[in-house]
PDB file of C-alpha atoms in Angstrom:
ATOM      1  CA  UNK A  25      19.065  29.102 -19.381  1.00  0.00           C
ATOM      2  CA  UNK A  26      15.427  30.027 -19.135  1.00  0.00           C
ATOM      3  CA  UNK A  27      13.116  30.068 -16.127  1.00  0.00           C
ATOM      4  CA  UNK A  28       9.846  28.186 -16.708  1.00  0.00           C
ATOM      5  CA  UNK A  29       7.782  31.183 -15.533  1.00  0.00           C
ATOM      6  CA  UNK A  30       9.527  33.402 -18.119  1.00  0.00           C
ATOM      7  CA  UNK A  31       8.965  30.803 -20.832  1.00  0.00           C
ATOM      8  CA  UNK A  32       5.263  30.596 -19.873  1.00  0.00           C
ATOM      9  CA  UNK A  33       4.796  34.357 -20.176  1.00  0.00           C
ATOM     10  CA  UNK A  34       5.734  34.124 -23.855  1.00  0.00           C
ATOM     11  CA  UNK A  35       3.266  31.303 -24.520  1.00  0.00           C
ATOM     12  CA  UNK A  36      -0.511  31.123 -24.436  1.00  0.00           C
ATOM     13  CA  UNK A  37      -1.053  27.777 -22.752  1.00  0.00           C
ATOM     14  CA  UNK A  38      -4.404  27.267 -20.994  1.00  0.00           C
ATOM     15  CA  UNK A  39      -4.191  26.043 -17.405  1.00  0.00           C
ATOM     16  CA  UNK A  40      -6.483  23.081 -18.212  1.00  0.00           C
ATOM     17  CA  UNK A  41      -3.817  21.668 -20.589  1.00  0.00           C
ATOM     18  CA  UNK A  42      -3.228  17.949 -20.013  1.00  0.00           C
ATOM     19  CA  UNK A  43      -0.047  17.541 -22.122  1.00  0.00           C
ATOM     20  CA  UNK A  44       3.130  19.617 -22.035  1.00  0.00           C
ATOM     21  CA  UNK A  45       6.078  18.841 -24.292  1.00  0.00           C
ATOM     22  CA  UNK A  46       8.962  20.999 -23.117  1.00  0.00           C
ATOM     23  CA  UNK A  47      12.018  19.060 -24.255  1.00  0.00           C
ATOM     24  CA  UNK A  48      15.034  20.950 -25.626  1.00  0.00           C
ATOM     25  CA  UNK A  49      13.857  24.324 -24.239  1.00  0.00           C
ATOM     26  CA  UNK A  50      16.961  25.109 -22.130  1.00  0.00           C
ATOM     27  CA  UNK A  51      14.764  25.314 -19.011  1.00  0.00           C
ATOM     28  CA  UNK A  52      16.516  25.562 -15.655  1.00  0.00           C
ATOM     29  CA  UNK A  53      13.433  25.056 -13.440  1.00  0.00           C
ATOM     30  CA  UNK A  54       9.742  24.166 -13.539  1.00  0.00           C
ATOM     31  CA  UNK A  55       8.445  26.580 -10.902  1.00  0.00           C
ATOM     32  CA  UNK A  56       4.830  27.448 -11.634  1.00  0.00           C
ATOM     33  CA  UNK A  57       3.925  24.017 -12.996  1.00  0.00           C
ATOM     34  CA  UNK A  58       1.370  23.503 -10.189  1.00  0.00           C
ATOM     35  CA  UNK A  59      -1.120  25.741 -12.025  1.00  0.00           C
ATOM     36  CA  UNK A  60      -1.605  22.918 -14.569  1.00  0.00           C
ATOM     37  CA  UNK A  61      -3.904  20.804 -12.351  1.00  0.00           C
ATOM     38  CA  UNK A  62      -5.136  18.687 -15.306  1.00  0.00           C
ATOM     39  CA  UNK A  63      -1.630  17.761 -16.467  1.00  0.00           C
ATOM     40  CA  UNK A  64      -1.334  14.040 -17.335  1.00  0.00           C
ATOM     41  CA  UNK A  65       1.772  13.990 -19.568  1.00  0.00           C
ATOM     42  CA  UNK A  66       4.938  16.032 -19.041  1.00  0.00           C
ATOM     43  CA  UNK A  67       8.052  15.758 -21.197  1.00  0.00           C
ATOM     44  CA  UNK A  68      10.856  18.068 -20.113  1.00  0.00           C
ATOM     45  CA  UNK A  69      13.790  15.930 -21.254  1.00  0.00           C
ATOM     46  CA  UNK A  70      17.005  17.506 -22.527  1.00  0.00           C
ATOM     47  CA  UNK A  71      16.933  20.682 -20.448  1.00  0.00           C
ATOM     48  CA  UNK A  72      19.120  22.131 -17.676  1.00  0.00           C
ATOM     49  CA  UNK A  73      16.940  21.116 -14.721  1.00  0.00           C
ATOM     50  CA  UNK A  74      18.699  20.437 -11.409  1.00  0.00           C
ATOM     51  CA  UNK A  75      15.551  19.749  -9.386  1.00  0.00           C
ATOM     52  CA  UNK A  76      11.792  19.515  -9.577  1.00  0.00           C
ATOM     53  CA  UNK A  77       8.991  21.429  -7.895  1.00  0.00           C
ATOM     54  CA  UNK A  78       6.470  19.507  -5.785  1.00  0.00           C
ATOM     55  CA  UNK A  79       4.860  17.442  -8.560  1.00  0.00           C
ATOM     56  CA  UNK A  80       2.458  16.005  -5.999  1.00  0.00           C
ATOM     57  CA  UNK A  81       0.538  19.218  -6.722  1.00  0.00           C
ATOM     58  CA  UNK A  82      -0.180  17.795 -10.200  1.00  0.00           C
ATOM     59  CA  UNK A  83      -2.320  14.835  -9.040  1.00  0.00           C
ATOM     60  CA  UNK A  84      -3.380  13.719 -12.532  1.00  0.00           C
ATOM     61  CA  UNK A  85       0.186  13.401 -13.839  1.00  0.00           C
ATOM     62  CA  UNK A  86       0.650   9.842 -15.189  1.00  0.00           C
ATOM     63  CA  UNK A  87       3.648  10.055 -17.544  1.00  0.00           C
ATOM     64  CA  UNK A  88       6.797  11.999 -16.676  1.00  0.00           C
ATOM     65  CA  UNK A  89       9.929  12.232 -18.829  1.00  0.00           C
ATOM     66  CA  UNK A  90      12.764  14.182 -17.213  1.00  0.00           C
ATOM     67  CA  UNK A  91      15.651  12.330 -18.906  1.00  0.00           C
ATOM     68  CA  UNK A  92      18.887  14.103 -19.882  1.00  0.00           C
ATOM     69  CA  UNK A  93      18.951  16.787 -17.179  1.00  0.00           C
ATOM     70  CA  UNK A  94      21.049  17.332 -14.024  1.00  0.00           C
ATOM     71  CA  UNK A  95      18.413  16.408 -11.438  1.00  0.00           C
ATOM     72  CA  UNK A  96      19.742  15.229  -8.075  1.00  0.00           C
ATOM     73  CA  UNK A  97      16.469  14.746  -6.170  1.00  0.00           C
ATOM     74  CA  UNK A  98      13.025  13.921  -7.524  1.00  0.00           C
ATOM     75  CA  UNK A  99      11.194  15.343  -4.523  1.00  0.00           C
ATOM     76  CA  UNK A 100       7.514  14.475  -4.151  1.00  0.00           C
ATOM     77  CA  UNK A 101       5.903  12.797  -7.137  1.00  0.00           C
ATOM     78  CA  UNK A 102       2.183  12.104  -7.670  1.00  0.00           C
ATOM     79  CA  UNK A 103       1.033   8.691  -6.428  1.00  0.00           C
ATOM     80  CA  UNK A 104      -0.791   8.027  -9.711  1.00  0.00           C
ATOM     81  CA  UNK A 105       2.379   8.189 -11.815  1.00  0.00           C
ATOM     82  CA  UNK A 106       2.515   5.132 -14.124  1.00  0.00           C
ATOM     83  CA  UNK A 107       5.620   5.884 -16.220  1.00  0.00           C
ATOM     84  CA  UNK A 108       8.803   7.668 -15.124  1.00  0.00           C
ATOM     85  CA  UNK A 109      11.857   8.267 -17.277  1.00  0.00           C
ATOM     86  CA  UNK A 110      14.554   9.857 -15.127  1.00  0.00           C
ATOM     87  CA  UNK A 111      17.476   8.418 -17.109  1.00  0.00           C
ATOM     88  CA  UNK A 112      20.751  10.296 -17.459  1.00  0.00           C
ATOM     89  CA  UNK A 113      20.510  12.580 -14.439  1.00  0.00           C
ATOM     90  CA  UNK A 114      22.504  12.794 -11.184  1.00  0.00           C
ATOM     91  CA  UNK A 115      20.136  10.828  -8.943  1.00  0.00           C
ATOM     92  CA  UNK A 116      21.519   8.908  -5.965  1.00  0.00           C
ATOM     93  CA  UNK A 117      18.140   7.575  -4.797  1.00  0.00           C
ATOM     94  CA  UNK A 118      14.583   7.079  -5.979  1.00  0.00           C
ATOM     95  CA  UNK A 119      11.463   7.803  -3.920  1.00  0.00           C
ATOM     96  CA  UNK A 120       9.390   5.091  -2.264  1.00  0.00           C
ATOM     97  CA  UNK A 121       5.627   4.959  -2.575  1.00  0.00           C
ATOM     98  CA  UNK A 122       5.121   5.077  -6.337  1.00  0.00           C
ATOM     99  CA  UNK A 123       2.421   2.449  -5.984  1.00  0.00           C
ATOM    100  CA  UNK A 124       1.078   2.772  -9.551  1.00  0.00           C
ATOM    101  CA  UNK A 125       4.397   2.835 -11.407  1.00  0.00           C
ATOM    102  CA  UNK A 126       4.484   0.369 -14.334  1.00  0.00           C
ATOM    103  CA  UNK A 127       7.547   1.666 -16.200  1.00  0.00           C
ATOM    104  CA  UNK A 128      10.738   2.980 -14.625  1.00  0.00           C
ATOM    105  CA  UNK A 129      13.663   4.122 -16.741  1.00  0.00           C
ATOM    106  CA  UNK A 130      16.475   5.192 -14.406  1.00  0.00           C
ATOM    107  CA  UNK A 131      19.586   4.275 -16.426  1.00  0.00           C
ATOM    108  CA  UNK A 132      22.705   6.409 -16.259  1.00  0.00           C
ATOM    109  CA  UNK A 133      22.387   7.825 -12.753  1.00  0.00           C
ATOM    110  CA  UNK A 134      24.388   7.263  -9.544  1.00  0.00           C
ATOM    111  CA  UNK A 135      21.935   4.885  -7.869  1.00  0.00           C
ATOM    112  CA  UNK A 136      23.444   2.419  -5.382  1.00  0.00           C
ATOM    113  CA  UNK A 137      20.116   0.757  -4.580  1.00  0.00           C
ATOM    114  CA  UNK A 138      16.527   0.686  -5.763  1.00  0.00           C
ATOM    115  CA  UNK A 139      13.353   1.076  -3.695  1.00  0.00           C
ATOM    116  CA  UNK A 140      11.336  -1.994  -2.714  1.00  0.00           C
ATOM    117  CA  UNK A 141       9.584  -2.824  -5.989  1.00  0.00           C
ATOM    118  CA  UNK A 142       7.512  -5.707  -4.595  1.00  0.00           C
ATOM    119  CA  UNK A 143       4.403  -3.570  -4.045  1.00  0.00           C
ATOM    120  CA  UNK A 144       4.604  -1.694  -7.343  1.00  0.00           C
ATOM    121  CA  UNK A 145       2.864  -3.013 -10.494  1.00  0.00           C
ATOM    122  CA  UNK A 146       6.197  -2.507 -12.293  1.00  0.00           C
ATOM    123  CA  UNK A 147       6.486  -4.234 -15.672  1.00  0.00           C
ATOM    124  CA  UNK A 148       9.551  -2.525 -17.187  1.00  0.00           C
ATOM    125  CA  UNK A 149      12.710  -1.543 -15.301  1.00  0.00           C
ATOM    126  CA  UNK A 150      15.788  -0.080 -16.980  1.00  0.00           C
ATOM    127  CA  UNK A 151      18.474   0.448 -14.329  1.00  0.00           C
ATOM    128  CA  UNK A 152      21.526   0.121 -16.574  1.00  0.00           C
ATOM    129  CA  UNK A 153      24.744   2.033 -15.908  1.00  0.00           C
ATOM    130  CA  UNK A 154      24.269   2.948 -12.270  1.00  0.00           C
ATOM    131  CA  UNK A 155      26.242   1.933  -9.168  1.00  0.00           C
ATOM    132  CA  UNK A 156      24.092  -1.014  -8.105  1.00  0.00           C
ATOM    133  CA  UNK A 157      26.121  -3.724  -6.371  1.00  0.00           C
ATOM    134  CA  UNK A 158      23.263  -6.243  -6.226  1.00  0.00           C
ATOM    135  CA  UNK A 159      20.154  -7.030  -8.177  1.00  0.00           C
ATOM    136  CA  UNK A 160      17.088  -6.405  -6.025  1.00  0.00           C
ATOM    137  CA  UNK A 161      14.310  -8.893  -5.496  1.00  0.00           C
ATOM    138  CA  UNK A 162      11.952  -8.427  -8.424  1.00  0.00           C
ATOM    139  CA  UNK A 163       8.207  -9.070  -8.560  1.00  0.00           C
ATOM    140  CA  UNK A 164       7.083 -12.001 -10.706  1.00  0.00           C
ATOM    141  CA  UNK A 165       5.040  -9.824 -13.045  1.00  0.00           C
ATOM    142  CA  UNK A 166       8.006  -7.796 -14.305  1.00  0.00           C
ATOM    143  CA  UNK A 167       8.571  -8.389 -18.041  1.00  0.00           C
ATOM    144  CA  UNK A 168      11.798  -6.437 -18.644  1.00  0.00           C
ATOM    145  CA  UNK A 169      14.634  -5.779 -16.190  1.00  0.00           C
ATOM    146  CA  UNK A 170      17.920  -4.326 -17.441  1.00  0.00           C
ATOM    147  CA  UNK A 171      20.996  -4.080 -15.191  1.00  0.00           C
ATOM    148  CA  UNK A 172      23.991  -4.004 -17.574  1.00  0.00           C
ATOM    149  CA  UNK A 173      26.823  -1.655 -16.680  1.00  0.00           C
ATOM    150  CA  UNK A 174      26.424  -1.966 -12.896  1.00  0.00           C
ATOM    151  CA  UNK A 175      29.181  -3.267 -10.576  1.00  0.00           C
ATOM    152  CA  UNK A 176      27.091  -6.276  -9.498  1.00  0.00           C
ATOM    153  CA  UNK A 177      28.851  -8.313  -6.789  1.00  0.00           C
ATOM    154  CA  UNK A 178      28.094 -11.991  -6.343  1.00  0.00           C
ATOM    155  CA  UNK A 179      26.699 -12.939  -2.948  1.00  0.00           C
ATOM    156  CA  UNK A 180      28.416 -15.415  -0.598  1.00  0.00           C
ATOM    157  CA  UNK A 181      26.888 -18.409  -2.368  1.00  0.00           C
ATOM    158  CA  UNK A 182      28.524 -17.325  -5.618  1.00  0.00           C
ATOM    159  CA  UNK A 183      25.102 -16.796  -7.140  1.00  0.00           C
ATOM    160  CA  UNK A 184      24.124 -13.292  -8.220  1.00  0.00           C
ATOM    161  CA  UNK A 185      20.765 -14.434  -9.606  1.00  0.00           C
ATOM    162  CA  UNK A 186      17.919 -12.989  -7.455  1.00  0.00           C
ATOM    163  CA  UNK A 187      15.595 -15.987  -8.037  1.00  0.00           C
TER     164      UNK A 187
END
């Protein structure tokens, strides 16, 4: 496994870079990412990450793909994030306060509940194959919501439909 700082030393990537595609690099961490203050798009899927640095230090980050890793905690994410793919990790919870998030792909984790989505402009939610026992209340503007593969339990009325 490779440390991000070591990987960076072998590259010549300017700090004003706004896109980093780091998938399939066998990275074990992303320490040092804060130097990329202009970063808008980060793809570090299919690595060996177990955690993330404080991505709130990358305020322009809008699209984040960290799928297919071993991440247990997302830590602090930038408020301007609009798309997050954290599928196929080891997450047990998601952060609150992602007030600009439009797309959330969190399938294949260990989530037992989702944050309150009512104040997010969320349009697409993929929460398949987690440990959700109930479908949360969803905002009316959501266009896609996927919950297959969860142990959904019917409520007392016998109705597991959130509407």
